[in-house]
Amino acid sequence: MSEGKHTGDDVLVSIENLNFNFNIQRGIVKAVRDLSVTIKKGETLTLVGESGCGKSVTAHAINQLNPMPPGVVESGKIYFRDKDLLTLPKSQIEALRGTQISMIFQEPMTALNPVFTIGSQIADVYRTHQRISKKEALAKAVELLDLVKIPSPDERIHNYPHQLSGGMRQRAMIAMALASPEPGLMIADEPTTALDVTIQAQILDLLNDLKKTVGMSILLITHDMGVVSEMADRVVVMYAGRKVEEADVFSLFEEPKHPYTLGLLNSLPSNPKYRGAKRLEAIDGTVPDLLTIGEGCPFANRCGFVKDKCLKEFPEETKISDDHFVWCHHLQQQEGRV
Amino acid sequence: MLKHIFKRLLLLIPTLFGVITLVFFMIALAPGDPARVMLGERANAQQLEQLREELGLDKPLIQQYGLYLSRIVRLDLGKSITSGQQIKDEISERFPATIELAIWAMIFASTIGIIVGVTSARKRNSWIDYTAMGGSLVGVSMPVFWLGLVLIMIFSVWLDLLPTGGRMNVRYYFQPITNFYILDGIILWIREGNSQYLVSAFQHLILPTIALGTIPLAIIARTTRSSMLEVLQQDYIKTARSAGIKERRVVFRYALKNALLPVITIIGLQFGLLLSGAILTETVFSWPGIGKWIYVAIGARDYPAVQGGIIFISVFFVLINLVVDILYSVINPKIRMQ
Amino acid sequence: MEQELLEIKEPTPLQETWYNLKKNKGAMTGLVIIVLFVLMAIFAPLLAPHDPVEQVIELRKTPPFTGGYILGTDDLGRDMLSRLIYGARISMSIGVVSVGISLVLGLIIGVVSAYFGGILDKIIMRIIDIMLAFPYILLTIVIVAILGPSLVNAMVAIGISQVPRYARLVRASVLAEKENDYVLAERALGAGNMELMFKTILPNCLSATIVQSTLGVGEAILSSAGLSFLGLGAQPPTPEWGLMIASSKEFITNAWWIVTLPGIAILLAVLGFNLLGDGLRDILDPKMRS
Ligand SMILES: Nc1ncnc2c1ncn2[C@@H]1O[C@H](COP(=O)(O)OP(=O)(O)OP(=O)(O)O)[C@@H](O)[C@H]1O
Ligand SMILES: [Mg+2]
């Protein structure tokens, strides 16, 4: 493992060898396994992978929003600005949330509280972190709604979530996440999945603008490679709880290495580069059950290059370049050990 | 909103009509001659004839029904056979006692029930949770009248702390003003500077309140717990947490307001049931309310009184349900807006 | 080889429920309590040390654990323990009979209403709404007041006043089942109305009804105790628990056991049914948790 790159002045978040399980009645769900990810200051890191591969669990592990129990951190460390988050008392985690780590949720339909107006929800976040009056907080809420381009924000603050369209709700969510005084990390969990394409583009633009003006890092979760190409500086590809490839966005699109990444890119219709590529039969199979998953490469049952070894052990890291790593027995052989 | 209320009121009319009709025919079609039953075996033919005429029993059933309806529309419930007084007056004299007890029982049940339910939900599967839920199961399995007697035995007989029944120390010269004795006690305290009435009214209320309130308390606690557990899993709770809102506030503001929606329905339903459950509690505590009055009327076979009393309680029950429904829509913005 | 494979059968729904039930501590406790009370009811003559109505005037209000009376005697010198044991007979039969009445009527009304729909359904539902507009205890009291106070009438009254609840429950689950594929398939195969209603649809709606009836038995025991307490149910000298409490009212100053013990008997019996009912609800229909 290349421990060296996980520390340094420019690193904001560093997840090291995280194993996250859910102990449920039927057994242990190994949702995240041996995952190491770093997020540098001011960069956008995207987590990609198909549904259920552990993206949200990873993100929620940072600000500790996974339900515990049944969730358990089996092992691993998570550093944020050199603070060891997993050993921090609950009150300090609470203090970080909304001030230095903000979050936009996957489901705009259910992520806003149905019995409070959006104005009061946003104002409440302000008032949690700053000593200001209700009126001032509401005025700031109007400013924020304006910032995320909600029309006639001074009226909208009095609306309940169900009175807003999906797109507006998603923006209101973003506004709420922006009510933090000193954002360091913005976790955006599929902020656009629920939206149609034009609104999706607007919201991604908005996030990019904000990133530049405020200078924050973004952890963007998505399973849409189109969104990745537009937003990412670096990409981590996850499969069934494991990291299988990590690269800067150019390398990933130019030279995808892992068979699963290839499959993902193949499914991107607008990319002529991959249209001709050999369609992976692998994509036809199903994701292994995280309850019964073994020690081998989780992608083995869908992979066209599968060997005996793949079934037995998870591969070591293969370094393609300084910014590009992949975990695959097949490639290990081709590239040779690094 | 007004339209919603109006619509509900209109829907009420057929229900009320049905209730009145049902009570009328159930009693009218009862086997045996009511006049004979009321007057006993030794009444002579002339007495019987006179009572029949008085009650309109000599007319055909349909005509009796028409007469009854037309009287009810004029809010005339007829005369009690045993006392010869207007049933309307008898009810209005006793109803405050019943309502006062029901209100206190409900306040007792709701506050403690909600606190217990929320605590149980927050400490799910702890010994607190198990004790509370075990306790509520015992609570709903208990006969109310037995609980009342046991309370009297412990607190009045053994410990000699509280009175065994009634509403006010009989040695006091007490002239009710509003017939709500706590209120009267406060008024007299202010007016005459004498707090003995308030203290006595309060002491007399404690045991009946606990006896009558125990079942609703248990039901409210169980409902609150399960509703709270469900709400705490919702996305918007994660949103609030991710924004750094303090856990207390998340639970008691963000979650509780949502969790209370089903609880309010239950509270309303229980309040209505209390009025009829009062018949047992009032009998045990010699509480001069409408329940005890109906009990006596049944014993005396005073059919007009039973009829009137039951119609009155049922109408009240229906109205309570309406109020609850409106209250529900006031806190639930989704319905309010429609 | 094939023979062996056939042997491993899928568990029947009943077996599966039983398996889950065994894991549910609350439900099992409830079941044990119920079985104990049922045994007590069946073998009352063998278990009871004395005649439940025999009065021994010299031994009135004997406290528990004296003179061979484990639970003492009541105000007329009757053995409390024997009366409590015989009381189980009465309460268990009240529970079963009245729930039986509500269940049969409720099932018929509910299925017919849901299956035929239309005007018939509307009328039935209207009447049910009106009956539900009555507080249930009051309805029971009115019915008994009309029929005249007796144990049998109390059972009937409790049974009838609960019919609307069952009818509604059954109607809702039949409506949900009616459109399912298997029903449509049976119909396509030419099954008649009656056959469809009672043979195909009904068994699939039973889980909700089972939960409701289990809880209903407990409720019926409570209600009948209440009616007897008011003098509208069992009549003296029947050893009915509620009646025992009613006639003990005057003795709370000097004979605590006469008041307390019958209440504890009611509490335990009802608790048993509530525990089992809750457990069954969790097992049979996780969505039904309210
Ligand atoms: N509370 C929980 N209890 C048990 N298992 C859970 C829980 N939360 C998540 N999991 C499991 O963890 C795995 C990863 O879930 P996660 O929500 O991280 O997926 P995801 O990558 O975000 O998928 P999606 O794209 O659908 O959001 C899934 O298999 C899921 O079933
Ligand atoms: Mg997710």
XYZ file of C-alpha atoms and ligand atoms in Angstrom, chain A residues 22 24 29 31 50-57 67 70 106 190 223 290, ligand 1:
49
model
C -23.877 -3.887 9.376
C -28.229 -7.512 11.012
C -23.281 -7.150 5.756
C -20.737 -2.850 3.235
C -23.505 0.868 -9.044
C -26.305 0.854 -6.557
C -25.514 -0.793 -3.228
C -21.733 -0.782 -3.604
C -21.242 1.224 -0.418
C -20.910 4.799 -1.647
C -23.376 6.290 0.781
C -22.076 4.200 3.636
C -27.135 4.123 12.006
C -26.591 -1.968 13.231
C -29.591 11.659 -2.425
C -26.083 11.832 -5.899
C -23.189 6.252 -10.618
C -22.629 -8.591 0.750
N -28.920 0.367 7.841
C -28.448 -0.652 7.103
N -28.609 -1.918 7.522
C -28.160 -2.949 6.803
N -27.534 -2.837 5.639
C -27.336 -1.612 5.143
C -27.794 -0.444 5.845
N -27.462 0.643 5.125
C -26.847 0.174 4.011
N -26.751 -1.167 4.024
C -26.151 -2.033 3.000
O -24.885 -1.522 2.694
C -24.645 -1.632 1.304
C -24.176 -0.331 0.736
O -25.226 0.592 0.790
P -25.069 2.092 0.264
O -26.280 2.813 0.715
O -23.781 2.637 0.671
O -25.108 1.906 -1.308
P -24.880 3.023 -2.399
O -23.636 2.702 -3.071
O -25.023 4.362 -1.796
O -26.093 2.714 -3.384
P -27.085 3.734 -4.104
O -26.445 4.132 -5.356
O -28.309 2.900 -4.341
O -27.337 4.867 -3.168
C -25.928 -2.120 0.662
O -25.770 -3.459 0.328
C -26.955 -1.975 1.741
O -27.872 -3.043 1.677
